[in-house]
Amino acid sequence: MNSYADAKHLALDEFTRAESAALVIRMQLSQKPQLGAPEIAVVLGSGLGAFAEELKDSVVIPYGDIPNFPRPTAIGHAGRMVIGKLGDLTVAAMQGRAHQYEGYSSRETAFPVRVLGQLGVKTLVITNAAGGINPDYKKGALVLLSDHINLQGSNPLNGPNDDRFGVRFPDMSEAYCRNYRRIALNAARQLGIELQEGIYAALPGPSYETPAEIRYLRTIGADMVGMSTVPEVIVARHMGINVLAISCVTNMAAGLFEGHINHDEVLETGARVRDTICSLLTSVLPALVSESK
Ligand code: HPA
């Protein structure tokens, strides 16, 4: 991007690009009129895509068929949108996301949230794989995000603001809806699932952190670390979409254990918590929609 004029073009054009993506999704949905428009969406992170298989009567749309959609290249991210029924509810599930480390801008990684907003989604549930920094966490733990620290060096709202999406300076004092968190904690208790709350630090990646970086993150108040989520949350809040986010602690962070971190471990732990996260989402999603009505 060379100039303010380029940036302005990009930012203002985003609305049109999101509309054309939403139009293509609506056209696909029209094959199954019983589905209607999705009220709620869920982003399924690394190795956590299985929940989409719970949706009935679904329409599956590869990201490659949706204009302007960023395509994930990382293993464990299928790159398709599955829209289907969970009981009476129509849910849009994104199996996989694009990250900044794949070469996308922060704005591009969050573009799918713009499209979900155009489709009428008012509630967004985000899942991710994260490294555990809080020593009380164990590999496989599920942690609700109560807040975040953006260390990605970028913000998806950089550049001119499009007032059709939201205000120039969106408030982030309750980025992760308190009521949604209460609902999720109650649901987890009823299901016998251990669910904690913590603060997520977002780094650009793709290299994992050094032990010194993890000590720094602990000092500034982070409980877990990952490479995603924050741009999506900022864009969702910009549009007035309420957010619940859940990290799966797929590994303890660098320096907190003997050994090395690798993506296979991240995917293996994701697979291990598959049933737990599916039952949590199945119980929480309808409760969040009722809360929003
Ligand atoms: N660091 C950053 N991102 C991650 C990690 C980690 O340890 N595990 C899963 N995503």
PDB file of N, CA and C in Angstrom, residues 155-242:
ATOM      1  N   ASN A 155      -3.652  -3.380  13.578  1.00  0.00           N
ATOM      2  CA  ASN A 155      -5.057  -3.345  13.991  1.00  0.00           C
ATOM      3  C   ASN A 155      -5.881  -3.418  12.707  1.00  0.00           C
ATOM      4  N   PRO A 156      -6.913  -4.248  12.676  1.00  0.00           N
ATOM      5  CA  PRO A 156      -7.684  -4.398  11.424  1.00  0.00           C
ATOM      6  C   PRO A 156      -8.427  -3.124  11.019  1.00  0.00           C
ATOM      7  N   LEU A 157      -8.516  -2.160  11.945  1.00  0.00           N
ATOM      8  CA  LEU A 157      -9.224  -0.913  11.630  1.00  0.00           C
ATOM      9  C   LEU A 157      -8.269   0.190  11.160  1.00  0.00           C
ATOM     10  N   ASN A 158      -6.957  -0.156  11.041  1.00  0.00           N
ATOM     11  CA  ASN A 158      -5.998   0.834  10.520  1.00  0.00           C
ATOM     12  C   ASN A 158      -6.475   1.338   9.179  1.00  0.00           C
ATOM     13  N   GLY A 159      -6.336   2.635   8.977  1.00  0.00           N
ATOM     14  CA  GLY A 159      -6.789   3.205   7.704  1.00  0.00           C
ATOM     15  C   GLY A 159      -8.096   3.934   7.916  1.00  0.00           C
ATOM     16  N   PRO A 160      -8.615   4.527   6.847  1.00  0.00           N
ATOM     17  CA  PRO A 160      -9.852   5.301   6.987  1.00  0.00           C
ATOM     18  C   PRO A 160     -10.993   4.444   7.518  1.00  0.00           C
ATOM     19  N   ASN A 161     -11.888   5.072   8.288  1.00  0.00           N
ATOM     20  CA  ASN A 161     -13.009   4.327   8.865  1.00  0.00           C
ATOM     21  C   ASN A 161     -14.216   4.375   7.933  1.00  0.00           C
ATOM     22  N   ASP A 162     -14.898   3.245   7.809  1.00  0.00           N
ATOM     23  CA  ASP A 162     -16.167   3.222   7.070  1.00  0.00           C
ATOM     24  C   ASP A 162     -17.291   3.254   8.100  1.00  0.00           C
ATOM     25  N   ASP A 163     -17.980   4.382   8.168  1.00  0.00           N
ATOM     26  CA  ASP A 163     -19.019   4.565   9.192  1.00  0.00           C
ATOM     27  C   ASP A 163     -20.180   3.588   9.043  1.00  0.00           C
ATOM     28  N   ARG A 164     -20.309   2.975   7.864  1.00  0.00           N
ATOM     29  CA  ARG A 164     -21.392   1.988   7.708  1.00  0.00           C
ATOM     30  C   ARG A 164     -21.130   0.762   8.585  1.00  0.00           C
ATOM     31  N   PHE A 165     -19.871   0.498   8.884  1.00  0.00           N
ATOM     32  CA  PHE A 165     -19.545  -0.631   9.766  1.00  0.00           C
ATOM     33  C   PHE A 165     -19.621  -0.227  11.238  1.00  0.00           C
ATOM     34  N   GLY A 166     -19.059   0.923  11.559  1.00  0.00           N
ATOM     35  CA  GLY A 166     -18.998   1.317  12.966  1.00  0.00           C
ATOM     36  C   GLY A 166     -18.223   2.610  13.135  1.00  0.00           C
ATOM     37  N   VAL A 167     -18.022   2.981  14.399  1.00  0.00           N
ATOM     38  CA  VAL A 167     -17.402   4.275  14.695  1.00  0.00           C
ATOM     39  C   VAL A 167     -15.880   4.215  14.537  1.00  0.00           C
ATOM     40  N   ARG A 168     -15.272   5.377  14.430  1.00  0.00           N
ATOM     41  CA  ARG A 168     -13.815   5.472  14.268  1.00  0.00           C
ATOM     42  C   ARG A 168     -13.052   4.866  15.437  1.00  0.00           C
ATOM     43  N   PHE A 169     -13.553   5.143  16.658  1.00  0.00           N
ATOM     44  CA  PHE A 169     -12.823   4.727  17.861  1.00  0.00           C
ATOM     45  C   PHE A 169     -13.692   3.788  18.700  1.00  0.00           C
ATOM     46  N   PRO A 170     -13.786   2.524  18.323  1.00  0.00           N
ATOM     47  CA  PRO A 170     -14.679   1.637  19.074  1.00  0.00           C
ATOM     48  C   PRO A 170     -14.179   1.335  20.490  1.00  0.00           C
ATOM     49  N   ASP A 171     -15.119   1.267  21.396  1.00  0.00           N
ATOM     50  CA  ASP A 171     -14.812   0.942  22.788  1.00  0.00           C
ATOM     51  C   ASP A 171     -14.454  -0.546  22.889  1.00  0.00           C
ATOM     52  N   MET A 172     -13.447  -0.841  23.692  1.00  0.00           N
ATOM     53  CA  MET A 172     -13.046  -2.250  23.859  1.00  0.00           C
ATOM     54  C   MET A 172     -13.043  -2.634  25.338  1.00  0.00           C
ATOM     55  N   SER A 173     -13.811  -1.888  26.167  1.00  0.00           N
ATOM     56  CA  SER A 173     -13.717  -2.165  27.604  1.00  0.00           C
ATOM     57  C   SER A 173     -14.440  -3.450  28.005  1.00  0.00           C
ATOM     58  N   GLU A 174     -15.340  -3.931  27.151  1.00  0.00           N
ATOM     59  CA  GLU A 174     -15.914  -5.261  27.425  1.00  0.00           C
ATOM     60  C   GLU A 174     -15.950  -6.034  26.104  1.00  0.00           C
ATOM     61  N   ALA A 175     -14.747  -6.291  25.593  1.00  0.00           N
ATOM     62  CA  ALA A 175     -14.647  -6.948  24.279  1.00  0.00           C
ATOM     63  C   ALA A 175     -15.313  -8.320  24.303  1.00  0.00           C
ATOM     64  N   TYR A 176     -15.215  -8.986  25.444  1.00  0.00           N
ATOM     65  CA  TYR A 176     -15.760 -10.349  25.579  1.00  0.00           C
ATOM     66  C   TYR A 176     -16.954 -10.253  26.520  1.00  0.00           C
ATOM     67  N   CYS A 177     -18.139 -10.379  25.958  1.00  0.00           N
ATOM     68  CA  CYS A 177     -19.401 -10.086  26.649  1.00  0.00           C
ATOM     69  C   CYS A 177     -19.514 -10.826  27.994  1.00  0.00           C
ATOM     70  N   ARG A 178     -19.713 -10.033  29.031  1.00  0.00           N
ATOM     71  CA  ARG A 178     -19.778 -10.583  30.388  1.00  0.00           C
ATOM     72  C   ARG A 178     -20.929 -11.589  30.541  1.00  0.00           C
ATOM     73  N   ASN A 179     -22.093 -11.239  29.970  1.00  0.00           N
ATOM     74  CA  ASN A 179     -23.240 -12.151  30.078  1.00  0.00           C
ATOM     75  C   ASN A 179     -22.973 -13.475  29.365  1.00  0.00           C
ATOM     76  N   TYR A 180     -22.345 -13.381  28.219  1.00  0.00           N
ATOM     77  CA  TYR A 180     -22.011 -14.602  27.473  1.00  0.00           C
ATOM     78  C   TYR A 180     -21.070 -15.488  28.299  1.00  0.00           C
ATOM     79  N   ARG A 181     -20.136 -14.837  28.967  1.00  0.00           N
ATOM     80  CA  ARG A 181     -19.177 -15.626  29.771  1.00  0.00           C
ATOM     81  C   ARG A 181     -19.891 -16.316  30.923  1.00  0.00           C
ATOM     82  N   ARG A 182     -20.820 -15.598  31.532  1.00  0.00           N
ATOM     83  CA  ARG A 182     -21.593 -16.193  32.636  1.00  0.00           C
ATOM     84  C   ARG A 182     -22.365 -17.420  32.111  1.00  0.00           C
ATOM     85  N   ILE A 183     -22.983 -17.273  30.942  1.00  0.00           N
ATOM     86  CA  ILE A 183     -23.749 -18.377  30.348  1.00  0.00           C
ATOM     87  C   ILE A 183     -22.827 -19.578  30.079  1.00  0.00           C
ATOM     88  N   ALA A 184     -21.665 -19.294  29.520  1.00  0.00           N
ATOM     89  CA  ALA A 184     -20.735 -20.384  29.186  1.00  0.00           C
ATOM     90  C   ALA A 184     -20.235 -21.079  30.450  1.00  0.00           C
ATOM     91  N   LEU A 185     -19.953 -20.301  31.498  1.00  0.00           N
ATOM     92  CA  LEU A 185     -19.469 -20.905  32.749  1.00  0.00           C
ATOM     93  C   LEU A 185     -20.557 -21.785  33.368  1.00  0.00           C
ATOM     94  N   ASN A 186     -21.816 -21.310  33.321  1.00  0.00           N
ATOM     95  CA  ASN A 186     -22.939 -22.123  33.842  1.00  0.00           C
ATOM     96  C   ASN A 186     -23.100 -23.406  33.046  1.00  0.00           C
ATOM     97  N   ALA A 187     -23.046 -23.278  31.725  1.00  0.00           N
ATOM     98  CA  ALA A 187     -23.219 -24.456  30.860  1.00  0.00           C
ATOM     99  C   ALA A 187     -22.116 -25.467  31.152  1.00  0.00           C
ATOM    100  N   ALA A 188     -20.880 -24.982  31.291  1.00  0.00           N
ATOM    101  CA  ALA A 188     -19.756 -25.883  31.547  1.00  0.00           C
ATOM    102  C   ALA A 188     -19.953 -26.600  32.876  1.00  0.00           C
ATOM    103  N   ARG A 189     -20.400 -25.844  33.886  1.00  0.00           N
ATOM    104  CA  ARG A 189     -20.605 -26.447  35.216  1.00  0.00           C
ATOM    105  C   ARG A 189     -21.625 -27.576  35.112  1.00  0.00           C
ATOM    106  N   GLN A 190     -22.729 -27.290  34.387  1.00  0.00           N
ATOM    107  CA  GLN A 190     -23.771 -28.322  34.256  1.00  0.00           C
ATOM    108  C   GLN A 190     -23.282 -29.564  33.516  1.00  0.00           C
ATOM    109  N   LEU A 191     -22.361 -29.347  32.579  1.00  0.00           N
ATOM    110  CA  LEU A 191     -21.847 -30.485  31.797  1.00  0.00           C
ATOM    111  C   LEU A 191     -20.664 -31.166  32.489  1.00  0.00           C
ATOM    112  N   GLY A 192     -20.216 -30.598  33.598  1.00  0.00           N
ATOM    113  CA  GLY A 192     -19.046 -31.158  34.287  1.00  0.00           C
ATOM    114  C   GLY A 192     -17.748 -30.883  33.544  1.00  0.00           C
ATOM    115  N   ILE A 193     -17.738 -29.786  32.760  1.00  0.00           N
ATOM    116  CA  ILE A 193     -16.522 -29.425  32.012  1.00  0.00           C
ATOM    117  C   ILE A 193     -15.797 -28.314  32.769  1.00  0.00           C
ATOM    118  N   GLU A 194     -14.504 -28.500  32.953  1.00  0.00           N
ATOM    119  CA  GLU A 194     -13.742 -27.460  33.641  1.00  0.00           C
ATOM    120  C   GLU A 194     -13.466 -26.315  32.670  1.00  0.00           C
ATOM    121  N   LEU A 195     -13.897 -25.118  33.033  1.00  0.00           N
ATOM    122  CA  LEU A 195     -13.717 -23.954  32.157  1.00  0.00           C
ATOM    123  C   LEU A 195     -13.197 -22.810  33.017  1.00  0.00           C
ATOM    124  N   GLN A 196     -12.049 -22.259  32.600  1.00  0.00           N
ATOM    125  CA  GLN A 196     -11.463 -21.159  33.367  1.00  0.00           C
ATOM    126  C   GLN A 196     -11.556 -19.867  32.550  1.00  0.00           C
ATOM    127  N   GLU A 197     -11.104 -18.760  33.112  1.00  0.00           N
ATOM    128  CA  GLU A 197     -11.075 -17.500  32.371  1.00  0.00           C
ATOM    129  C   GLU A 197      -9.653 -16.970  32.364  1.00  0.00           C
ATOM    130  N   GLY A 198      -9.274 -16.311  31.291  1.00  0.00           N
ATOM    131  CA  GLY A 198      -7.921 -15.776  31.241  1.00  0.00           C
ATOM    132  C   GLY A 198      -7.751 -14.730  30.157  1.00  0.00           C
ATOM    133  N   ILE A 199      -6.562 -14.141  30.158  1.00  0.00           N
ATOM    134  CA  ILE A 199      -6.247 -13.056  29.223  1.00  0.00           C
ATOM    135  C   ILE A 199      -5.331 -13.596  28.126  1.00  0.00           C
ATOM    136  N   TYR A 200      -5.719 -13.293  26.892  1.00  0.00           N
ATOM    137  CA  TYR A 200      -5.056 -13.842  25.704  1.00  0.00           C
ATOM    138  C   TYR A 200      -4.150 -12.780  25.093  1.00  0.00           C
ATOM    139  N   ALA A 201      -2.896 -13.108  24.916  1.00  0.00           N
ATOM    140  CA  ALA A 201      -1.983 -12.214  24.203  1.00  0.00           C
ATOM    141  C   ALA A 201      -1.856 -12.706  22.767  1.00  0.00           C
ATOM    142  N   ALA A 202      -2.055 -11.791  21.810  1.00  0.00           N
ATOM    143  CA  ALA A 202      -1.947 -12.166  20.394  1.00  0.00           C
ATOM    144  C   ALA A 202      -0.617 -11.677  19.843  1.00  0.00           C
ATOM    145  N   LEU A 203       0.167 -12.603  19.315  1.00  0.00           N
ATOM    146  CA  LEU A 203       1.430 -12.282  18.661  1.00  0.00           C
ATOM    147  C   LEU A 203       1.311 -12.606  17.173  1.00  0.00           C
ATOM    148  N   PRO A 204       2.207 -12.031  16.359  1.00  0.00           N
ATOM    149  CA  PRO A 204       2.058 -12.296  14.920  1.00  0.00           C
ATOM    150  C   PRO A 204       2.460 -13.712  14.494  1.00  0.00           C
ATOM    151  N   GLY A 205       3.364 -14.368  15.247  1.00  0.00           N
ATOM    152  CA  GLY A 205       3.869 -15.663  14.807  1.00  0.00           C
ATOM    153  C   GLY A 205       4.679 -15.480  13.531  1.00  0.00           C
ATOM    154  N   PRO A 206       4.965 -16.567  12.779  1.00  0.00           N
ATOM    155  CA  PRO A 206       4.589 -17.950  13.048  1.00  0.00           C
ATOM    156  C   PRO A 206       5.539 -18.686  13.991  1.00  0.00           C
ATOM    157  N   SER A 207       6.707 -18.114  14.296  1.00  0.00           N
ATOM    158  CA  SER A 207       7.571 -18.838  15.240  1.00  0.00           C
ATOM    159  C   SER A 207       6.890 -18.799  16.607  1.00  0.00           C
ATOM    160  N   TYR A 208       7.035 -19.881  17.347  1.00  0.00           N
ATOM    161  CA  TYR A 208       6.552 -19.853  18.729  1.00  0.00           C
ATOM    162  C   TYR A 208       7.462 -18.921  19.519  1.00  0.00           C
ATOM    163  N   GLU A 209       7.037 -18.603  20.739  1.00  0.00           N
ATOM    164  CA  GLU A 209       7.737 -17.610  21.536  1.00  0.00           C
ATOM    165  C   GLU A 209       9.008 -18.215  22.143  1.00  0.00           C
ATOM    166  N   THR A 210       9.901 -17.333  22.540  1.00  0.00           N
ATOM    167  CA  THR A 210      11.055 -17.775  23.319  1.00  0.00           C
ATOM    168  C   THR A 210      10.637 -17.800  24.799  1.00  0.00           C
ATOM    169  N   PRO A 211      11.373 -18.529  25.636  1.00  0.00           N
ATOM    170  CA  PRO A 211      11.067 -18.502  27.071  1.00  0.00           C
ATOM    171  C   PRO A 211      11.094 -17.081  27.637  1.00  0.00           C
ATOM    172  N   ALA A 212      12.024 -16.231  27.156  1.00  0.00           N
ATOM    173  CA  ALA A 212      12.086 -14.845  27.660  1.00  0.00           C
ATOM    174  C   ALA A 212      10.821 -14.085  27.267  1.00  0.00           C
ATOM    175  N   GLU A 213      10.335 -14.315  26.069  1.00  0.00           N
ATOM    176  CA  GLU A 213       9.093 -13.644  25.646  1.00  0.00           C
ATOM    177  C   GLU A 213       7.909 -14.101  26.503  1.00  0.00           C
ATOM    178  N   ILE A 214       7.907 -15.384  26.847  1.00  0.00           N
ATOM    179  CA  ILE A 214       6.806 -15.896  27.683  1.00  0.00           C
ATOM    180  C   ILE A 214       6.878 -15.279  29.089  1.00  0.00           C
ATOM    181  N   ARG A 215       8.093 -15.127  29.626  1.00  0.00           N
ATOM    182  CA  ARG A 215       8.211 -14.471  30.953  1.00  0.00           C
ATOM    183  C   ARG A 215       7.702 -13.035  30.877  1.00  0.00           C
ATOM    184  N   TYR A 216       8.027 -12.359  29.773  1.00  0.00           N
ATOM    185  CA  TYR A 216       7.534 -10.979  29.560  1.00  0.00           C
ATOM    186  C   TYR A 216       5.995 -10.973  29.494  1.00  0.00           C
ATOM    187  N   LEU A 217       5.418 -11.917  28.746  1.00  0.00           N
ATOM    188  CA  LEU A 217       3.953 -11.955  28.599  1.00  0.00           C
ATOM    189  C   LEU A 217       3.285 -12.218  29.947  1.00  0.00           C
ATOM    190  N   ARG A 218       3.915 -13.072  30.742  1.00  0.00           N
ATOM    191  CA  ARG A 218       3.367 -13.348  32.085  1.00  0.00           C
ATOM    192  C   ARG A 218       3.395 -12.074  32.925  1.00  0.00           C
ATOM    193  N   THR A 219       4.517 -11.345  32.807  1.00  0.00           N
ATOM    194  CA  THR A 219       4.672 -10.108  33.600  1.00  0.00           C
ATOM    195  C   THR A 219       3.601  -9.086  33.233  1.00  0.00           C
ATOM    196  N   ILE A 220       3.238  -9.004  31.960  1.00  0.00           N
ATOM    197  CA  ILE A 220       2.247  -7.992  31.565  1.00  0.00           C
ATOM    198  C   ILE A 220       0.812  -8.507  31.733  1.00  0.00           C
ATOM    199  N   GLY A 221       0.658  -9.718  32.272  1.00  0.00           N
ATOM    200  CA  GLY A 221      -0.691 -10.149  32.657  1.00  0.00           C
ATOM    201  C   GLY A 221      -1.365 -11.128  31.724  1.00  0.00           C
ATOM    202  N   ALA A 222      -0.606 -11.740  30.806  1.00  0.00           N
ATOM    203  CA  ALA A 222      -1.234 -12.698  29.883  1.00  0.00           C
ATOM    204  C   ALA A 222      -1.283 -14.091  30.515  1.00  0.00           C
ATOM    205  N   ASP A 223      -2.380 -14.808  30.240  1.00  0.00           N
ATOM    206  CA  ASP A 223      -2.527 -16.193  30.701  1.00  0.00           C
ATOM    207  C   ASP A 223      -2.296 -17.195  29.580  1.00  0.00           C
ATOM    208  N   MET A 224      -2.512 -16.741  28.338  1.00  0.00           N
ATOM    209  CA  MET A 224      -2.261 -17.633  27.206  1.00  0.00           C
ATOM    210  C   MET A 224      -1.819 -16.811  26.006  1.00  0.00           C
ATOM    211  N   VAL A 225      -1.273 -17.494  25.030  1.00  0.00           N
ATOM    212  CA  VAL A 225      -0.711 -16.786  23.877  1.00  0.00           C
ATOM    213  C   VAL A 225      -1.098 -17.517  22.593  1.00  0.00           C
ATOM    214  N   GLY A 226      -1.392 -16.714  21.574  1.00  0.00           N
ATOM    215  CA  GLY A 226      -1.744 -17.302  20.280  1.00  0.00           C
ATOM    216  C   GLY A 226      -1.484 -16.321  19.156  1.00  0.00           C
ATOM    217  N   MET A 227      -1.902 -16.715  17.955  1.00  0.00           N
ATOM    218  CA  MET A 227      -1.570 -15.933  16.756  1.00  0.00           C
ATOM    219  C   MET A 227      -2.816 -15.507  15.994  1.00  0.00           C
ATOM    220  N   SER A 228      -3.952 -15.469  16.675  1.00  0.00           N
ATOM    221  CA  SER A 228      -5.197 -15.187  15.937  1.00  0.00           C
ATOM    222  C   SER A 228      -6.156 -14.380  16.797  1.00  0.00           C
ATOM    223  N   THR A 229      -7.411 -14.475  16.481  1.00  0.00           N
ATOM    224  CA  THR A 229      -8.558 -14.044  17.304  1.00  0.00           C
ATOM    225  C   THR A 229      -8.735 -12.535  17.464  1.00  0.00           C
ATOM    226  N   VAL A 230      -7.652 -11.838  17.854  1.00  0.00           N
ATOM    227  CA  VAL A 230      -7.799 -10.419  18.202  1.00  0.00           C
ATOM    228  C   VAL A 230      -8.333  -9.569  17.029  1.00  0.00           C
ATOM    229  N   PRO A 231      -7.814  -9.718  15.794  1.00  0.00           N
ATOM    230  CA  PRO A 231      -8.399  -8.920  14.699  1.00  0.00           C
ATOM    231  C   PRO A 231      -9.895  -9.209  14.520  1.00  0.00           C
ATOM    232  N   GLU A 232     -10.275 -10.478  14.651  1.00  0.00           N
ATOM    233  CA  GLU A 232     -11.694 -10.847  14.495  1.00  0.00           C
ATOM    234  C   GLU A 232     -12.543 -10.166  15.572  1.00  0.00           C
ATOM    235  N   VAL A 233     -12.019 -10.147  16.790  1.00  0.00           N
ATOM    236  CA  VAL A 233     -12.778  -9.557  17.901  1.00  0.00           C
ATOM    237  C   VAL A 233     -12.908  -8.046  17.700  1.00  0.00           C
ATOM    238  N   ILE A 234     -11.826  -7.405  17.280  1.00  0.00           N
ATOM    239  CA  ILE A 234     -11.881  -5.940  17.085  1.00  0.00           C
ATOM    240  C   ILE A 234     -12.917  -5.598  16.014  1.00  0.00           C
ATOM    241  N   VAL A 235     -12.897  -6.355  14.915  1.00  0.00           N
ATOM    242  CA  VAL A 235     -13.850  -6.084  13.829  1.00  0.00           C
ATOM    243  C   VAL A 235     -15.280  -6.386  14.284  1.00  0.00           C
ATOM    244  N   ALA A 236     -15.462  -7.464  15.030  1.00  0.00           N
ATOM    245  CA  ALA A 236     -16.798  -7.789  15.540  1.00  0.00           C
ATOM    246  C   ALA A 236     -17.314  -6.659  16.432  1.00  0.00           C
ATOM    247  N   ARG A 237     -16.488  -6.186  17.346  1.00  0.00           N
ATOM    248  CA  ARG A 237     -16.927  -5.112  18.249  1.00  0.00           C
ATOM    249  C   ARG A 237     -17.197  -3.824  17.472  1.00  0.00           C
ATOM    250  N   HIS A 238     -16.384  -3.583  16.435  1.00  0.00           N
ATOM    251  CA  HIS A 238     -16.593  -2.406  15.570  1.00  0.00           C
ATOM    252  C   HIS A 238     -17.995  -2.424  14.971  1.00  0.00           C
ATOM    253  N   MET A 239     -18.487  -3.650  14.660  1.00  0.00           N
ATOM    254  CA  MET A 239     -19.807  -3.796  14.031  1.00  0.00           C
ATOM    255  C   MET A 239     -20.917  -4.020  15.055  1.00  0.00           C
ATOM    256  N   GLY A 240     -20.579  -4.013  16.341  1.00  0.00           N
ATOM    257  CA  GLY A 240     -21.606  -4.237  17.368  1.00  0.00           C
ATOM    258  C   GLY A 240     -21.988  -5.694  17.545  1.00  0.00           C
ATOM    259  N   ILE A 241     -21.141  -6.606  17.070  1.00  0.00           N
ATOM    260  CA  ILE A 241     -21.377  -8.036  17.265  1.00  0.00           C
ATOM    261  C   ILE A 241     -20.813  -8.428  18.635  1.00  0.00           C
ATOM    262  N   ASN A 242     -21.586  -9.184  19.405  1.00  0.00           N
ATOM    263  CA  ASN A 242     -21.116  -9.636  20.718  1.00  0.00           C
ATOM    264  C   ASN A 242     -20.281 -10.907  20.582  1.00  0.00           C
TER     265      ASN A 242
END
